[in-house]
């Protein structure tokens, strides 16, 4: 098994929190008005970029196994 990164628990919790937030935002996007959709999309993109950064820190396939 590959070595886990320092601050492993914090990053793992952050990953799960961001994933849940993205799901909530996707649900909100369905019922949002035009002006709100752009902001929601922007937040989703930021959260997804953070998730990518976190995934790069962990061993490959770490989060796919735990999802």
mmCIF file with all atom_site columns, C-alpha atoms in Angstrom:
data_model
loop_
_atom_site.group_PDB
_atom_site.id
_atom_site.type_symbol
_atom_site.label_atom_id
_atom_site.label_alt_id
_atom_site.label_comp_id
_atom_site.label_asym_id
_atom_site.label_entity_id
_atom_site.label_seq_id
_atom_site.pdbx_PDB_ins_code
_atom_site.Cartn_x
_atom_site.Cartn_y
_atom_site.Cartn_z
_atom_site.occupancy
_atom_site.B_iso_or_equiv
_atom_site.pdbx_formal_charge
_atom_site.auth_seq_id
_atom_site.auth_comp_id
_atom_site.auth_asym_id
_atom_site.auth_atom_id
_atom_site.pdbx_PDB_model_num
ATOM 1  C CA . UNK A 1 1  ? 0.000   0.000  0.000   1.00 0.00 ? 1  UNK A CA 1
ATOM 2  C CA . UNK A 1 2  ? 1.197   3.466  -0.803  1.00 0.00 ? 2  UNK A CA 1
ATOM 3  C CA . UNK A 1 3  ? 1.958   5.849  2.016   1.00 0.00 ? 3  UNK A CA 1
ATOM 4  C CA . UNK A 1 4  ? -0.833  8.140  3.213   1.00 0.00 ? 4  UNK A CA 1
ATOM 5  C CA . UNK A 1 5  ? -0.128  11.878 3.235   1.00 0.00 ? 5  UNK A CA 1
ATOM 6  C CA . UNK A 1 6  ? 0.437   13.960 6.336   1.00 0.00 ? 6  UNK A CA 1
ATOM 7  C CA . UNK A 1 7  ? -2.818  15.401 7.707   1.00 0.00 ? 7  UNK A CA 1
ATOM 8  C CA . UNK A 1 8  ? -4.575  12.379 6.212   1.00 0.00 ? 8  UNK A CA 1
ATOM 9  C CA . UNK A 1 9  ? -7.756  12.624 8.328   1.00 0.00 ? 9  UNK A CA 1
ATOM 10 C CA . UNK A 1 10 ? -8.281  16.315 7.588   1.00 0.00 ? 10 UNK A CA 1
ATOM 11 C CA . UNK A 1 11 ? -7.941  15.842 3.824   1.00 0.00 ? 11 UNK A CA 1
ATOM 12 C CA . UNK A 1 12 ? -10.219 12.837 3.884   1.00 0.00 ? 12 UNK A CA 1
ATOM 13 C CA . UNK A 1 13 ? -12.897 14.779 5.770   1.00 0.00 ? 13 UNK A CA 1
ATOM 14 C CA . UNK A 1 14 ? -12.471 17.747 3.433   1.00 0.00 ? 14 UNK A CA 1
ATOM 15 C CA . UNK A 1 15 ? -12.919 15.470 0.416   1.00 0.00 ? 15 UNK A CA 1
ATOM 16 C CA . UNK A 1 16 ? -16.172 14.051 1.775   1.00 0.00 ? 16 UNK A CA 1
ATOM 17 C CA . UNK A 1 17 ? -17.464 17.482 2.770   1.00 0.00 ? 17 UNK A CA 1
ATOM 18 C CA . UNK A 1 18 ? -16.734 18.947 -0.661  1.00 0.00 ? 18 UNK A CA 1
ATOM 19 C CA . UNK A 1 19 ? -18.361 15.975 -2.361  1.00 0.00 ? 19 UNK A CA 1
ATOM 20 C CA . UNK A 1 20 ? -21.527 16.454 -0.331  1.00 0.00 ? 20 UNK A CA 1
ATOM 21 C CA . UNK A 1 21 ? -21.549 20.192 -1.046  1.00 0.00 ? 21 UNK A CA 1
ATOM 22 C CA . UNK A 1 22 ? -21.236 19.551 -4.771  1.00 0.00 ? 22 UNK A CA 1
ATOM 23 C CA . UNK A 1 23 ? -24.217 17.213 -4.670  1.00 0.00 ? 23 UNK A CA 1
ATOM 24 C CA . UNK A 1 24 ? -26.269 19.824 -2.781  1.00 0.00 ? 24 UNK A CA 1
ATOM 25 C CA . UNK A 1 25 ? -25.291 22.527 -5.271  1.00 0.00 ? 25 UNK A CA 1
ATOM 26 C CA . UNK A 1 26 ? -26.259 20.324 -8.201  1.00 0.00 ? 26 UNK A CA 1
ATOM 27 C CA . UNK A 1 27 ? -29.696 19.900 -6.645  1.00 0.00 ? 27 UNK A CA 1
ATOM 28 C CA . UNK A 1 28 ? -29.976 23.657 -6.051  1.00 0.00 ? 28 UNK A CA 1
ATOM 29 C CA . UNK A 1 29 ? -28.973 24.326 -9.654  1.00 0.00 ? 29 UNK A CA 1
ATOM 30 C CA . UNK A 1 30 ? -32.068 22.467 -10.879 1.00 0.00 ? 30 UNK A CA 1
ATOM 31 C CA . UNK A 1 31 ? -34.368 24.918 -9.079  1.00 0.00 ? 31 UNK A CA 1
ATOM 32 C CA . UNK A 1 32 ? -32.295 28.095 -9.416  1.00 0.00 ? 32 UNK A CA 1
ATOM 33 C CA . UNK A 1 33 ? -32.906 31.213 -11.486 1.00 0.00 ? 33 UNK A CA 1
ATOM 34 C CA . UNK A 1 34 ? -30.551 32.251 -14.286 1.00 0.00 ? 34 UNK A CA 1
ATOM 35 C CA . UNK A 1 35 ? -28.448 34.630 -12.179 1.00 0.00 ? 35 UNK A CA 1
ATOM 36 C CA . UNK A 1 36 ? -28.024 32.053 -9.428  1.00 0.00 ? 36 UNK A CA 1
ATOM 37 C CA . UNK A 1 37 ? -27.013 29.282 -11.825 1.00 0.00 ? 37 UNK A CA 1
ATOM 38 C CA . UNK A 1 38 ? -23.785 31.075 -12.776 1.00 0.00 ? 38 UNK A CA 1
ATOM 39 C CA . UNK A 1 39 ? -22.739 31.454 -9.140  1.00 0.00 ? 39 UNK A CA 1
ATOM 40 C CA . UNK A 1 40 ? -23.638 27.847 -8.361  1.00 0.00 ? 40 UNK A CA 1
ATOM 41 C CA . UNK A 1 41 ? -21.618 26.649 -11.369 1.00 0.00 ? 41 UNK A CA 1
ATOM 42 C CA . UNK A 1 42 ? -18.662 28.717 -10.207 1.00 0.00 ? 42 UNK A CA 1
ATOM 43 C CA . UNK A 1 43 ? -18.808 27.208 -6.717  1.00 0.00 ? 43 UNK A CA 1
ATOM 44 C CA . UNK A 1 44 ? -19.072 23.691 -8.141  1.00 0.00 ? 44 UNK A CA 1
ATOM 45 C CA . UNK A 1 45 ? -15.985 24.298 -10.294 1.00 0.00 ? 45 UNK A CA 1
ATOM 46 C CA . UNK A 1 46 ? -13.990 25.591 -7.313  1.00 0.00 ? 46 UNK A CA 1
ATOM 47 C CA . UNK A 1 47 ? -14.990 22.640 -5.155  1.00 0.00 ? 47 UNK A CA 1
ATOM 48 C CA . UNK A 1 48 ? -14.174 20.171 -7.925  1.00 0.00 ? 48 UNK A CA 1
ATOM 49 C CA . UNK A 1 49 ? -10.731 21.726 -8.396  1.00 0.00 ? 49 UNK A CA 1
ATOM 50 C CA . UNK A 1 50 ? -10.076 21.313 -4.660  1.00 0.00 ? 50 UNK A CA 1
ATOM 51 C CA . UNK A 1 51 ? -11.167 17.683 -4.860  1.00 0.00 ? 51 UNK A CA 1
ATOM 52 C CA . UNK A 1 52 ? -8.688  17.116 -7.694  1.00 0.00 ? 52 UNK A CA 1
ATOM 53 C CA . UNK A 1 53 ? -5.892  18.609 -5.574  1.00 0.00 ? 53 UNK A CA 1
ATOM 54 C CA . UNK A 1 54 ? -6.802  16.342 -2.663  1.00 0.00 ? 54 UNK A CA 1
ATOM 55 C CA . UNK A 1 55 ? -6.940  13.266 -4.907  1.00 0.00 ? 55 UNK A CA 1
ATOM 56 C CA . UNK A 1 56 ? -3.420  14.011 -6.162  1.00 0.00 ? 56 UNK A CA 1
ATOM 57 C CA . UNK A 1 57 ? -2.087  13.949 -2.592  1.00 0.00 ? 57 UNK A CA 1
ATOM 58 C CA . UNK A 1 58 ? -3.472  10.482 -1.845  1.00 0.00 ? 58 UNK A CA 1
ATOM 59 C CA . UNK A 1 59 ? -2.470  7.133  -3.343  1.00 0.00 ? 59 UNK A CA 1
ATOM 60 C CA . UNK A 1 60 ? -4.132  6.345  -6.650  1.00 0.00 ? 60 UNK A CA 1
ATOM 61 C CA . UNK A 1 61 ? -7.662  4.934  -6.392  1.00 0.00 ? 61 UNK A CA 1
ATOM 62 C CA . UNK A 1 62 ? -7.873  5.737  -2.659  1.00 0.00 ? 62 UNK A CA 1
ATOM 63 C CA . UNK A 1 63 ? -11.191 7.576  -2.867  1.00 0.00 ? 63 UNK A CA 1
ATOM 64 C CA . UNK A 1 64 ? -12.725 5.303  -5.481  1.00 0.00 ? 64 UNK A CA 1
ATOM 65 C CA . UNK A 1 65 ? -12.423 2.407  -3.044  1.00 0.00 ? 65 UNK A CA 1
ATOM 66 C CA . UNK A 1 66 ? -13.983 4.297  -0.133  1.00 0.00 ? 66 UNK A CA 1
ATOM 67 C CA . UNK A 1 67 ? -16.911 5.863  -2.050  1.00 0.00 ? 67 UNK A CA 1
#
